[in-house]
mmCIF file with all atom_site columns, C-alpha atoms in Angstrom:
data_model
loop_
_atom_site.group_PDB
_atom_site.id
_atom_site.type_symbol
_atom_site.label_atom_id
_atom_site.label_alt_id
_atom_site.label_comp_id
_atom_site.label_asym_id
_atom_site.label_entity_id
_atom_site.label_seq_id
_atom_site.pdbx_PDB_ins_code
_atom_site.Cartn_x
_atom_site.Cartn_y
_atom_site.Cartn_z
_atom_site.occupancy
_atom_site.B_iso_or_equiv
_atom_site.pdbx_formal_charge
_atom_site.auth_seq_id
_atom_site.auth_comp_id
_atom_site.auth_asym_id
_atom_site.auth_atom_id
_atom_site.pdbx_PDB_model_num
ATOM 1   C CA . MET K 1 1   ? 13.304  -6.692  0.075   1.00 0.00 ? 1   MET K CA 1
ATOM 2   C CA . SER K 1 2   ? 14.165  -5.961  -3.563  1.00 0.00 ? 2   SER K CA 1
ATOM 3   C CA . VAL K 1 3   ? 12.090  -6.911  -6.577  1.00 0.00 ? 3   VAL K CA 1
ATOM 4   C CA . PRO K 1 4   ? 13.478  -10.133 -8.047  1.00 0.00 ? 4   PRO K CA 1
ATOM 5   C CA . ALA K 1 5   ? 15.689  -9.475  -11.050 1.00 0.00 ? 5   ALA K CA 1
ATOM 6   C CA . PRO K 1 6   ? 14.132  -10.794 -14.247 1.00 0.00 ? 6   PRO K CA 1
ATOM 7   C CA . ALA K 1 7   ? 15.954  -13.522 -16.108 1.00 0.00 ? 7   ALA K CA 1
ATOM 8   C CA . ARG K 1 8   ? 17.036  -11.348 -19.029 1.00 0.00 ? 8   ARG K CA 1
ATOM 9   C CA . ARG K 1 9   ? 18.824  -12.884 -21.939 1.00 0.00 ? 9   ARG K CA 1
ATOM 10  C CA . GLY K 1 10  ? 18.614  -9.982  -24.344 1.00 0.00 ? 10  GLY K CA 1
ATOM 11  C CA . GLY K 1 11  ? 16.147  -7.395  -25.577 1.00 0.00 ? 11  GLY K CA 1
ATOM 12  C CA . GLN K 1 12  ? 15.688  -3.693  -25.021 1.00 0.00 ? 12  GLN K CA 1
ATOM 13  C CA . PRO K 1 13  ? 14.495  -2.018  -21.809 1.00 0.00 ? 13  PRO K CA 1
ATOM 14  C CA . ASP K 1 14  ? 11.498  -0.519  -23.641 1.00 0.00 ? 14  ASP K CA 1
ATOM 15  C CA . LYS K 1 15  ? 10.323  -4.014  -24.555 1.00 0.00 ? 15  LYS K CA 1
ATOM 16  C CA . ARG K 1 16  ? 10.563  -5.094  -20.957 1.00 0.00 ? 16  ARG K CA 1
ATOM 17  C CA . ARG K 1 17  ? 8.539   -2.056  -19.899 1.00 0.00 ? 17  ARG K CA 1
ATOM 18  C CA . ALA K 1 18  ? 5.909   -2.898  -22.515 1.00 0.00 ? 18  ALA K CA 1
ATOM 19  C CA . ILE K 1 19  ? 5.761   -6.482  -21.252 1.00 0.00 ? 19  ILE K CA 1
ATOM 20  C CA . ALA K 1 20  ? 5.422   -5.373  -17.631 1.00 0.00 ? 20  ALA K CA 1
ATOM 21  C CA . GLN K 1 21  ? 2.677   -2.898  -18.495 1.00 0.00 ? 21  GLN K CA 1
ATOM 22  C CA . ALA K 1 22  ? 0.787   -5.499  -20.509 1.00 0.00 ? 22  ALA K CA 1
ATOM 23  C CA . ALA K 1 23  ? 1.196   -8.111  -17.785 1.00 0.00 ? 23  ALA K CA 1
ATOM 24  C CA . ARG K 1 24  ? -0.143  -5.710  -15.150 1.00 0.00 ? 24  ARG K CA 1
ATOM 25  C CA . LEU K 1 25  ? -3.229  -5.056  -17.282 1.00 0.00 ? 25  LEU K CA 1
ATOM 26  C CA . VAL K 1 26  ? -3.882  -8.698  -18.145 1.00 0.00 ? 26  VAL K CA 1
ATOM 27  C CA . PHE K 1 27  ? -3.267  -10.071 -14.646 1.00 0.00 ? 27  PHE K CA 1
ATOM 28  C CA . GLY K 1 28  ? -5.483  -7.351  -13.192 1.00 0.00 ? 28  GLY K CA 1
ATOM 29  C CA . ARG K 1 29  ? -8.230  -8.119  -15.680 1.00 0.00 ? 29  ARG K CA 1
ATOM 30  C CA . GLU K 1 30  ? -8.074  -11.920 -15.809 1.00 0.00 ? 30  GLU K CA 1
ATOM 31  C CA . GLY K 1 31  ? -6.245  -12.944 -12.628 1.00 0.00 ? 31  GLY K CA 1
ATOM 32  C CA . TYR K 1 32  ? -3.179  -15.101 -12.289 1.00 0.00 ? 32  TYR K CA 1
ATOM 33  C CA . ALA K 1 33  ? -4.615  -18.506 -13.158 1.00 0.00 ? 33  ALA K CA 1
ATOM 34  C CA . ARG K 1 34  ? -6.542  -17.454 -16.277 1.00 0.00 ? 34  ARG K CA 1
ATOM 35  C CA . ALA K 1 35  ? -4.000  -15.048 -17.736 1.00 0.00 ? 35  ALA K CA 1
ATOM 36  C CA . GLY K 1 36  ? -2.025  -16.600 -20.557 1.00 0.00 ? 36  GLY K CA 1
ATOM 37  C CA . VAL K 1 37  ? 1.450   -15.578 -21.606 1.00 0.00 ? 37  VAL K CA 1
ATOM 38  C CA . ASP K 1 38  ? 0.206   -15.500 -25.205 1.00 0.00 ? 38  ASP K CA 1
ATOM 39  C CA . VAL K 1 39  ? -2.426  -12.914 -24.241 1.00 0.00 ? 39  VAL K CA 1
ATOM 40  C CA . ILE K 1 40  ? 0.196   -10.827 -22.453 1.00 0.00 ? 40  ILE K CA 1
ATOM 41  C CA . ALA K 1 41  ? 2.466   -11.062 -25.498 1.00 0.00 ? 41  ALA K CA 1
ATOM 42  C CA . ALA K 1 42  ? -0.328  -9.876  -27.783 1.00 0.00 ? 42  ALA K CA 1
ATOM 43  C CA . GLU K 1 43  ? -1.139  -6.982  -25.426 1.00 0.00 ? 43  GLU K CA 1
ATOM 44  C CA . ALA K 1 44  ? 2.537   -5.972  -25.360 1.00 0.00 ? 44  ALA K CA 1
ATOM 45  C CA . GLY K 1 45  ? 3.013   -6.409  -29.114 1.00 0.00 ? 45  GLY K CA 1
ATOM 46  C CA . VAL K 1 46  ? 5.834   -8.910  -28.687 1.00 0.00 ? 46  VAL K CA 1
ATOM 47  C CA . SER K 1 47  ? 6.313   -12.644 -29.117 1.00 0.00 ? 47  SER K CA 1
ATOM 48  C CA . LYS K 1 48  ? 6.093   -15.188 -26.301 1.00 0.00 ? 48  LYS K CA 1
ATOM 49  C CA . ARG K 1 49  ? 9.777   -15.894 -26.910 1.00 0.00 ? 49  ARG K CA 1
ATOM 50  C CA . THR K 1 50  ? 10.542  -12.245 -26.157 1.00 0.00 ? 50  THR K CA 1
ATOM 51  C CA . ILE K 1 51  ? 8.706   -12.511 -22.834 1.00 0.00 ? 51  ILE K CA 1
ATOM 52  C CA . TYR K 1 52  ? 10.736  -15.573 -21.919 1.00 0.00 ? 52  TYR K CA 1
ATOM 53  C CA . ASN K 1 53  ? 13.888  -13.679 -22.829 1.00 0.00 ? 53  ASN K CA 1
ATOM 54  C CA . HIS K 1 54  ? 13.049  -11.309 -19.975 1.00 0.00 ? 54  HIS K CA 1
ATOM 55  C CA . TYR K 1 55  ? 11.229  -13.528 -17.467 1.00 0.00 ? 55  TYR K CA 1
ATOM 56  C CA . ALA K 1 56  ? 11.806  -17.171 -16.610 1.00 0.00 ? 56  ALA K CA 1
ATOM 57  C CA . ASP K 1 57  ? 8.101   -18.029 -16.396 1.00 0.00 ? 57  ASP K CA 1
ATOM 58  C CA . LYS K 1 58  ? 4.618   -16.652 -15.686 1.00 0.00 ? 58  LYS K CA 1
ATOM 59  C CA . GLU K 1 59  ? 5.158   -16.846 -11.931 1.00 0.00 ? 59  GLU K CA 1
ATOM 60  C CA . GLN K 1 60  ? 8.229   -14.617 -12.067 1.00 0.00 ? 60  GLN K CA 1
ATOM 61  C CA . LEU K 1 61  ? 6.468   -12.185 -14.398 1.00 0.00 ? 61  LEU K CA 1
ATOM 62  C CA . PHE K 1 62  ? 3.476   -11.915 -12.055 1.00 0.00 ? 62  PHE K CA 1
ATOM 63  C CA . LEU K 1 63  ? 5.637   -11.458 -8.975  1.00 0.00 ? 63  LEU K CA 1
ATOM 64  C CA . SER K 1 64  ? 7.830   -8.886  -10.676 1.00 0.00 ? 64  SER K CA 1
ATOM 65  C CA . VAL K 1 65  ? 4.992   -6.634  -11.811 1.00 0.00 ? 65  VAL K CA 1
ATOM 66  C CA . ALA K 1 66  ? 3.173   -7.025  -8.471  1.00 0.00 ? 66  ALA K CA 1
ATOM 67  C CA . LEU K 1 67  ? 6.238   -5.952  -6.506  1.00 0.00 ? 67  LEU K CA 1
ATOM 68  C CA . GLU K 1 68  ? 7.136   -3.180  -8.942  1.00 0.00 ? 68  GLU K CA 1
ATOM 69  C CA . GLY K 1 69  ? 3.633   -1.773  -8.442  1.00 0.00 ? 69  GLY K CA 1
ATOM 70  C CA . ALA K 1 70  ? 3.969   -2.118  -4.680  1.00 0.00 ? 70  ALA K CA 1
ATOM 71  C CA . ASP K 1 71  ? 7.278   -0.236  -4.857  1.00 0.00 ? 71  ASP K CA 1
ATOM 72  C CA . ALA K 1 72  ? 5.643   2.617   -6.768  1.00 0.00 ? 72  ALA K CA 1
ATOM 73  C CA . VAL K 1 73  ? 2.869   2.909   -4.168  1.00 0.00 ? 73  VAL K CA 1
ATOM 74  C CA . THR K 1 74  ? 5.414   2.655   -1.344  1.00 0.00 ? 74  THR K CA 1
ATOM 75  C CA . ASP K 1 75  ? 7.463   5.490   -2.829  1.00 0.00 ? 75  ASP K CA 1
ATOM 76  C CA . ALA K 1 76  ? 4.364   7.670   -3.112  1.00 0.00 ? 76  ALA K CA 1
ATOM 77  C CA . VAL K 1 77  ? 3.346   6.948   0.483   1.00 0.00 ? 77  VAL K CA 1
ATOM 78  C CA . ARG K 1 78  ? 6.890   7.642   1.700   1.00 0.00 ? 78  ARG K CA 1
ATOM 79  C CA . VAL K 1 79  ? 6.641   11.140  0.204   1.00 0.00 ? 79  VAL K CA 1
ATOM 80  C CA . LEU K 1 80  ? 3.339   11.637  2.050   1.00 0.00 ? 80  LEU K CA 1
ATOM 81  C CA . MET K 1 81  ? 4.816   10.453  5.350   1.00 0.00 ? 81  MET K CA 1
ATOM 82  C CA . GLU K 1 82  ? 7.691   12.891  4.975   1.00 0.00 ? 82  GLU K CA 1
ATOM 83  C CA . ARG K 1 83  ? 5.295   15.702  4.109   1.00 0.00 ? 83  ARG K CA 1
ATOM 84  C CA . HIS K 1 84  ? 2.783   15.149  6.903   1.00 0.00 ? 84  HIS K CA 1
ATOM 85  C CA . LEU K 1 85  ? 4.510   13.223  9.688   1.00 0.00 ? 85  LEU K CA 1
ATOM 86  C CA . ARG K 1 86  ? 8.089   14.453  9.784   1.00 0.00 ? 86  ARG K CA 1
ATOM 87  C CA . LYS K 1 87  ? 7.189   17.751  11.441  1.00 0.00 ? 87  LYS K CA 1
ATOM 88  C CA . ILE K 1 88  ? 4.036   17.668  13.537  1.00 0.00 ? 88  ILE K CA 1
ATOM 89  C CA . VAL K 1 89  ? 2.150   20.907  14.152  1.00 0.00 ? 89  VAL K CA 1
ATOM 90  C CA . ASP K 1 90  ? -1.266  19.544  15.126  1.00 0.00 ? 90  ASP K CA 1
ATOM 91  C CA . LEU K 1 91  ? -1.232  15.768  15.528  1.00 0.00 ? 91  LEU K CA 1
ATOM 92  C CA . GLU K 1 92  ? -4.875  15.106  14.677  1.00 0.00 ? 92  GLU K CA 1
ATOM 93  C CA . GLU K 1 93  ? -4.828  17.425  11.665  1.00 0.00 ? 93  GLU K CA 1
ATOM 94  C CA . ASP K 1 94  ? -1.520  16.060  10.390  1.00 0.00 ? 94  ASP K CA 1
ATOM 95  C CA . LEU K 1 95  ? -2.560  12.411  10.767  1.00 0.00 ? 95  LEU K CA 1
ATOM 96  C CA . THR K 1 96  ? -5.871  13.147  9.061   1.00 0.00 ? 96  THR K CA 1
ATOM 97  C CA . ALA K 1 97  ? -4.193  14.955  6.161   1.00 0.00 ? 97  ALA K CA 1
ATOM 98  C CA . PHE K 1 98  ? -1.728  12.075  5.727   1.00 0.00 ? 98  PHE K CA 1
ATOM 99  C CA . CYS K 1 99  ? -4.449  9.431   5.730   1.00 0.00 ? 99  CYS K CA 1
ATOM 100 C CA . LEU K 1 100 ? -6.632  11.401  3.300   1.00 0.00 ? 100 LEU K CA 1
ATOM 101 C CA . ASP K 1 101 ? -3.756  11.835  0.854   1.00 0.00 ? 101 ASP K CA 1
ATOM 102 C CA . ARG K 1 102 ? -2.871  8.181   1.250   1.00 0.00 ? 102 ARG K CA 1
ATOM 103 C CA . ALA K 1 103 ? -6.437  7.138   0.458   1.00 0.00 ? 103 ALA K CA 1
ATOM 104 C CA . GLN K 1 104 ? -6.323  9.354   -2.636  1.00 0.00 ? 104 GLN K CA 1
ATOM 105 C CA . ALA K 1 105 ? -3.257  7.455   -3.815  1.00 0.00 ? 105 ALA K CA 1
ATOM 106 C CA . VAL K 1 106 ? -5.461  4.411   -4.489  1.00 0.00 ? 106 VAL K CA 1
ATOM 107 C CA . THR K 1 107 ? -7.009  6.267   -7.426  1.00 0.00 ? 107 THR K CA 1
ATOM 108 C CA . GLU K 1 108 ? -3.564  7.118   -8.798  1.00 0.00 ? 108 GLU K CA 1
ATOM 109 C CA . PHE K 1 109 ? -2.508  3.470   -9.221  1.00 0.00 ? 109 PHE K CA 1
ATOM 110 C CA . PRO K 1 110 ? -5.616  1.774   -10.676 1.00 0.00 ? 110 PRO K CA 1
ATOM 111 C CA . GLU K 1 111 ? -3.723  -0.956  -12.530 1.00 0.00 ? 111 GLU K CA 1
ATOM 112 C CA . HIS K 1 112 ? -1.756  -1.947  -9.450  1.00 0.00 ? 112 HIS K CA 1
ATOM 113 C CA . PHE K 1 113 ? -4.848  -2.158  -7.259  1.00 0.00 ? 113 PHE K CA 1
ATOM 114 C CA . ALA K 1 114 ? -6.609  -4.232  -9.919  1.00 0.00 ? 114 ALA K CA 1
ATOM 115 C CA . LEU K 1 115 ? -3.696  -6.622  -9.497  1.00 0.00 ? 115 LEU K CA 1
ATOM 116 C CA . VAL K 1 116 ? -4.140  -6.487  -5.722  1.00 0.00 ? 116 VAL K CA 1
ATOM 117 C CA . ARG K 1 117 ? -7.791  -7.475  -6.176  1.00 0.00 ? 117 ARG K CA 1
ATOM 118 C CA . SER K 1 118 ? -6.722  -10.478 -8.232  1.00 0.00 ? 118 SER K CA 1
ATOM 119 C CA . ILE K 1 119 ? -4.294  -11.525 -5.477  1.00 0.00 ? 119 ILE K CA 1
ATOM 120 C CA . HIS K 1 120 ? -7.088  -11.437 -2.904  1.00 0.00 ? 120 HIS K CA 1
ATOM 121 C CA . ALA K 1 121 ? -9.466  -13.311 -5.202  1.00 0.00 ? 121 ALA K CA 1
ATOM 122 C CA . GLU K 1 122 ? -6.973  -16.047 -6.058  1.00 0.00 ? 122 GLU K CA 1
ATOM 123 C CA . VAL K 1 123 ? -5.075  -16.351 -2.812  1.00 0.00 ? 123 VAL K CA 1
ATOM 124 C CA . THR K 1 124 ? -5.597  -20.128 -2.650  1.00 0.00 ? 124 THR K CA 1
ATOM 125 C CA . ARG K 1 125 ? -4.359  -20.615 -6.212  1.00 0.00 ? 125 ARG K CA 1
ATOM 126 C CA . LEU K 1 126 ? -1.246  -18.478 -6.145  1.00 0.00 ? 126 LEU K CA 1
ATOM 127 C CA . PRO K 1 127 ? 2.168   -20.141 -5.798  1.00 0.00 ? 127 PRO K CA 1
ATOM 128 C CA . ALA K 1 128 ? 3.366   -20.191 -2.193  1.00 0.00 ? 128 ALA K CA 1
ATOM 129 C CA . ALA K 1 129 ? 6.552   -18.311 -3.101  1.00 0.00 ? 129 ALA K CA 1
ATOM 130 C CA . VAL K 1 130 ? 4.513   -15.476 -4.591  1.00 0.00 ? 130 VAL K CA 1
ATOM 131 C CA . LEU K 1 131 ? 2.394   -15.135 -1.462  1.00 0.00 ? 131 LEU K CA 1
ATOM 132 C CA . GLU K 1 132 ? 5.412   -15.219 0.828   1.00 0.00 ? 132 GLU K CA 1
ATOM 133 C CA . LYS K 1 133 ? 7.204   -12.439 -1.048  1.00 0.00 ? 133 LYS K CA 1
ATOM 134 C CA . TRP K 1 134 ? 4.000   -10.410 -1.376  1.00 0.00 ? 134 TRP K CA 1
ATOM 135 C CA . ARG K 1 135 ? 3.447   -10.513 2.387   1.00 0.00 ? 135 ARG K CA 1
ATOM 136 C CA . ALA K 1 136 ? 7.014   -9.349  3.002   1.00 0.00 ? 136 ALA K CA 1
ATOM 137 C CA . HIS K 1 137 ? 7.055   -6.650  0.339   1.00 0.00 ? 137 HIS K CA 1
ATOM 138 C CA . GLY K 1 138 ? 3.543   -5.515  -0.525  1.00 0.00 ? 138 GLY K CA 1
ATOM 139 C CA . PRO K 1 139 ? 0.692   -3.851  1.399   1.00 0.00 ? 139 PRO K CA 1
ATOM 140 C CA . PRO K 1 140 ? 0.743   -6.400  4.266   1.00 0.00 ? 140 PRO K CA 1
ATOM 141 C CA . SER K 1 141 ? 4.036   -4.848  5.389   1.00 0.00 ? 141 SER K CA 1
ATOM 142 C CA . ALA K 1 142 ? 2.895   -1.205  5.115   1.00 0.00 ? 142 ALA K CA 1
ATOM 143 C CA . HIS K 1 143 ? 2.679   -0.794  8.896   1.00 0.00 ? 143 HIS K CA 1
ATOM 144 C CA . GLN K 1 144 ? 6.402   -1.520  9.193   1.00 0.00 ? 144 GLN K CA 1
ATOM 145 C CA . ARG K 1 145 ? 7.209   1.555   7.107   1.00 0.00 ? 145 ARG K CA 1
ATOM 146 C CA . LEU K 1 146 ? 4.811   3.758   9.071   1.00 0.00 ? 146 LEU K CA 1
ATOM 147 C CA . ALA K 1 147 ? 5.995   2.604   12.503  1.00 0.00 ? 147 ALA K CA 1
ATOM 148 C CA . PRO K 1 148 ? 9.236   4.697   12.670  1.00 0.00 ? 148 PRO K CA 1
ATOM 149 C CA . TYR K 1 149 ? 7.271   7.889   12.067  1.00 0.00 ? 149 TYR K CA 1
ATOM 150 C CA . LEU K 1 150 ? 4.829   7.064   14.858  1.00 0.00 ? 150 LEU K CA 1
ATOM 151 C CA . GLN K 1 151 ? 7.732   6.199   17.147  1.00 0.00 ? 151 GLN K CA 1
ATOM 152 C CA . ARG K 1 152 ? 9.329   9.595   16.524  1.00 0.00 ? 152 ARG K CA 1
ATOM 153 C CA . ILE K 1 153 ? 6.011   11.256  17.324  1.00 0.00 ? 153 ILE K CA 1
ATOM 154 C CA . ALA K 1 154 ? 5.817   9.201   20.522  1.00 0.00 ? 154 ALA K CA 1
ATOM 155 C CA . ASP K 1 155 ? 9.371   10.243  21.405  1.00 0.00 ? 155 ASP K CA 1
ATOM 156 C CA . ARG K 1 156 ? 8.093   13.811  21.448  1.00 0.00 ? 156 ARG K CA 1
ATOM 157 C CA . GLY K 1 157 ? 5.457   12.819  23.994  1.00 0.00 ? 157 GLY K CA 1
ATOM 158 C CA . LEU K 1 158 ? 2.534   13.162  21.563  1.00 0.00 ? 158 LEU K CA 1
ATOM 159 C CA . LEU K 1 159 ? 1.663   9.442   21.566  1.00 0.00 ? 159 LEU K CA 1
ATOM 160 C CA . VAL K 1 160 ? 2.001   6.670   24.128  1.00 0.00 ? 160 VAL K CA 1
ATOM 161 C CA . LEU K 1 161 ? 3.139   3.463   22.393  1.00 0.00 ? 161 LEU K CA 1
ATOM 162 C CA . ASP K 1 162 ? 4.265   0.123   23.677  1.00 0.00 ? 162 ASP K CA 1
ATOM 163 C CA . ASP K 1 163 ? 4.713   -1.245  20.147  1.00 0.00 ? 163 ASP K CA 1
ATOM 164 C CA . ALA K 1 164 ? 5.052   1.154   17.216  1.00 0.00 ? 164 ALA K CA 1
ATOM 165 C CA . GLU K 1 165 ? 4.341   -1.490  14.582  1.00 0.00 ? 165 GLU K CA 1
ATOM 166 C CA . ARG K 1 166 ? 1.159   -2.554  16.345  1.00 0.00 ? 166 ARG K CA 1
ATOM 167 C CA . ALA K 1 167 ? 0.063   1.082   16.566  1.00 0.00 ? 167 ALA K CA 1
ATOM 168 C CA . ALA K 1 168 ? 0.839   1.620   12.877  1.00 0.00 ? 168 ALA K CA 1
ATOM 169 C CA . ASN K 1 169 ? -1.182  -1.437  11.970  1.00 0.00 ? 169 ASN K CA 1
ATOM 170 C CA . ARG K 1 170 ? -4.058  -0.099  14.079  1.00 0.00 ? 170 ARG K CA 1
ATOM 171 C CA . LEU K 1 171 ? -3.948  3.267   12.298  1.00 0.00 ? 171 LEU K CA 1
ATOM 172 C CA . ASN K 1 172 ? -3.944  1.516   8.921   1.00 0.00 ? 172 ASN K CA 1
ATOM 173 C CA . THR K 1 173 ? -6.883  -0.670  9.954   1.00 0.00 ? 173 THR K CA 1
ATOM 174 C CA . LEU K 1 174 ? -8.959  2.249   11.179  1.00 0.00 ? 174 LEU K CA 1
ATOM 175 C CA . THR K 1 175 ? -8.331  4.400   8.103   1.00 0.00 ? 175 THR K CA 1
ATOM 176 C CA . MET K 1 176 ? -6.720  3.022   4.938   1.00 0.00 ? 176 MET K CA 1
ATOM 177 C CA . ASN K 1 177 ? -7.884  -0.568  5.245   1.00 0.00 ? 177 ASN K CA 1
ATOM 178 C CA . ASP K 1 178 ? -11.458 0.545   5.827   1.00 0.00 ? 178 ASP K CA 1
ATOM 179 C CA . VAL K 1 179 ? -11.353 2.672   2.672   1.00 0.00 ? 179 VAL K CA 1
ATOM 180 C CA . LEU K 1 180 ? -9.846  -0.190  0.655   1.00 0.00 ? 180 LEU K CA 1
ATOM 181 C CA . ILE K 1 181 ? -12.384 -2.744  1.846   1.00 0.00 ? 181 ILE K CA 1
ATOM 182 C CA . ARG K 1 182 ? -15.406 -0.509  1.317   1.00 0.00 ? 182 ARG K CA 1
ATOM 183 C CA . SER K 1 183 ? -14.198 0.480   -2.161  1.00 0.00 ? 183 SER K CA 1
ATOM 184 C CA . PHE K 1 184 ? -13.212 -3.093  -3.081  1.00 0.00 ? 184 PHE K CA 1
ATOM 185 C CA . TYR K 1 185 ? -9.625  -1.934  -3.472  1.00 0.00 ? 185 TYR K CA 1
ATOM 186 C CA . GLY K 1 186 ? -10.534 0.969   -5.695  1.00 0.00 ? 186 GLY K CA 1
ATOM 187 C CA . ALA K 1 187 ? -12.952 -0.886  -7.991  1.00 0.00 ? 187 ALA K CA 1
ATOM 188 C CA . LEU K 1 188 ? -15.894 1.190   -6.717  1.00 0.00 ? 188 LEU K CA 1
ATOM 189 C CA . PRO K 1 189 ? -14.426 4.523   -5.620  1.00 0.00 ? 189 PRO K CA 1
ATOM 190 C CA . LEU K 1 190 ? -16.057 6.053   -2.580  1.00 0.00 ? 190 LEU K CA 1
ATOM 191 C CA . PRO K 1 191 ? -17.426 9.600   -2.543  1.00 0.00 ? 191 PRO K CA 1
ATOM 192 C CA . GLU K 1 192 ? -14.947 12.066  -1.094  1.00 0.00 ? 192 GLU K CA 1
ATOM 193 C CA . PRO K 1 193 ? -17.184 12.906  1.920   1.00 0.00 ? 193 PRO K CA 1
ATOM 194 C CA . THR K 1 194 ? -17.387 9.202   2.775   1.00 0.00 ? 194 THR K CA 1
ATOM 195 C CA . VAL K 1 195 ? -13.606 8.835   2.648   1.00 0.00 ? 195 VAL K CA 1
ATOM 196 C CA . ARG K 1 196 ? -13.227 11.926  4.810   1.00 0.00 ? 196 ARG K CA 1
ATOM 197 C CA . ASP K 1 197 ? -15.685 10.560  7.380   1.00 0.00 ? 197 ASP K CA 1
ATOM 198 C CA . ILE K 1 198 ? -13.880 7.196   7.517   1.00 0.00 ? 198 ILE K CA 1
ATOM 199 C CA . VAL K 1 199 ? -10.480 8.818   7.932   1.00 0.00 ? 199 VAL K CA 1
ATOM 200 C CA . THR K 1 200 ? -11.606 11.456  10.416  1.00 0.00 ? 200 THR K CA 1
ATOM 201 C CA . ASP K 1 201 ? -13.365 8.925   12.621  1.00 0.00 ? 201 ASP K CA 1
ATOM 202 C CA . GLY K 1 202 ? -10.462 6.497   12.315  1.00 0.00 ? 202 GLY K CA 1
ATOM 203 C CA . VAL K 1 203 ? -7.852  9.044   13.351  1.00 0.00 ? 203 VAL K CA 1
ATOM 204 C CA . ARG K 1 204 ? -9.952  10.109  16.330  1.00 0.00 ? 204 ARG K CA 1
ATOM 205 C CA . ASP K 1 205 ? -10.374 6.499   17.407  1.00 0.00 ? 205 ASP K CA 1
ATOM 206 C CA . PHE K 1 206 ? -6.623  5.989   17.027  1.00 0.00 ? 206 PHE K CA 1
ATOM 207 C CA . LEU K 1 207 ? -5.897  8.999   19.227  1.00 0.00 ? 207 LEU K CA 1
ATOM 208 C CA . CYS K 1 208 ? -8.344  7.766   21.830  1.00 0.00 ? 208 CYS K CA 1
ATOM 209 C CA . LEU K 1 209 ? -6.159  4.679   22.073  1.00 0.00 ? 209 LEU K CA 1
ATOM 210 C CA . TYR K 1 210 ? -2.706  6.233   21.881  1.00 0.00 ? 210 TYR K CA 1
ATOM 211 C CA . ALA K 1 211 ? -2.822  9.912   22.825  1.00 0.00 ? 211 ALA K CA 1
ATOM 212 C CA . PRO K 1 212 ? -1.314  10.690  26.240  1.00 0.00 ? 212 PRO K CA 1
ATOM 213 C CA . PRO K 1 213 ? -3.883  11.204  28.984  1.00 0.00 ? 213 PRO K CA 1
ATOM 214 C CA . LYS K 1 214 ? -4.805  14.782  29.628  1.00 0.00 ? 214 LYS K CA 1
ATOM 215 C CA . ALA K 1 215 ? -3.935  16.141  33.029  1.00 0.00 ? 215 ALA K CA 1
ATOM 216 C CA . PRO K 1 216 ? -7.044  16.858  35.100  1.00 0.00 ? 216 PRO K CA 1
ATOM 217 C CA . PRO K 1 217 ? -7.713  20.545  35.676  1.00 0.00 ? 217 PRO K CA 1
ATOM 218 C CA . GLN K 1 218 ? -6.247  21.740  38.916  1.00 0.00 ? 218 GLN K CA 1
ATOM 219 C CA . SER K 1 219 ? -8.709  23.025  41.419  1.00 0.00 ? 219 SER K CA 1
ATOM 220 C CA . ARG K 1 220 ? -8.005  26.440  42.826  1.00 0.00 ? 220 ARG K CA 1
ATOM 221 C CA . GLU K 1 221 ? -8.151  27.001  46.530  1.00 0.00 ? 221 GLU K CA 1
ATOM 222 C CA . PRO K 1 222 ? -10.562 29.720  47.478  1.00 0.00 ? 222 PRO K CA 1
ATOM 223 C CA . SER K 1 223 ? -8.741  32.835  48.588  1.00 0.00 ? 223 SER K CA 1
#
């Protein structure tokens, strides 16, 4: 699903970038309900009229910057999936390396995850259209992008899956989601050893569920 095109009626791309950056900061700091367009305009160094030349209203501005941030994180995670999961050498090591790098990505997008925290805090006050598009496009759909990689691994006989999306969601829950919840979505970063323990244990639990059963050792007849 693509990010909704802003209602542009003029202005330069650099002004739109400044508005988006300011909106991401203000929404992350103050939340959706409290953030005012006048505050965003002041942060961006533009007039409110300029904002409305680029975005129809506050709802569209919020949704646009939220989905743009989600796209940036998605692109980064896609690179990690290609790096770690396209060619499997040791499944446990490769899954662990992927999940560790993915957890590290939280620290590389602090403004986006501040916005994610505001979404969780204000879920009952956000417009229904915003929530619907966020579920389809943002982190709630991350397992759908991971599932094809797990299915390819299963096709090689390294995993036993009856539903790749369900398995991907389970891997996310056991690793990434645990890191996000314990760190309050990056607000209180976890020590590296703690992240490693979460991910290592999570990957092992995942493999206990989905790794193919090991063949029992064959007994040798006495000669």
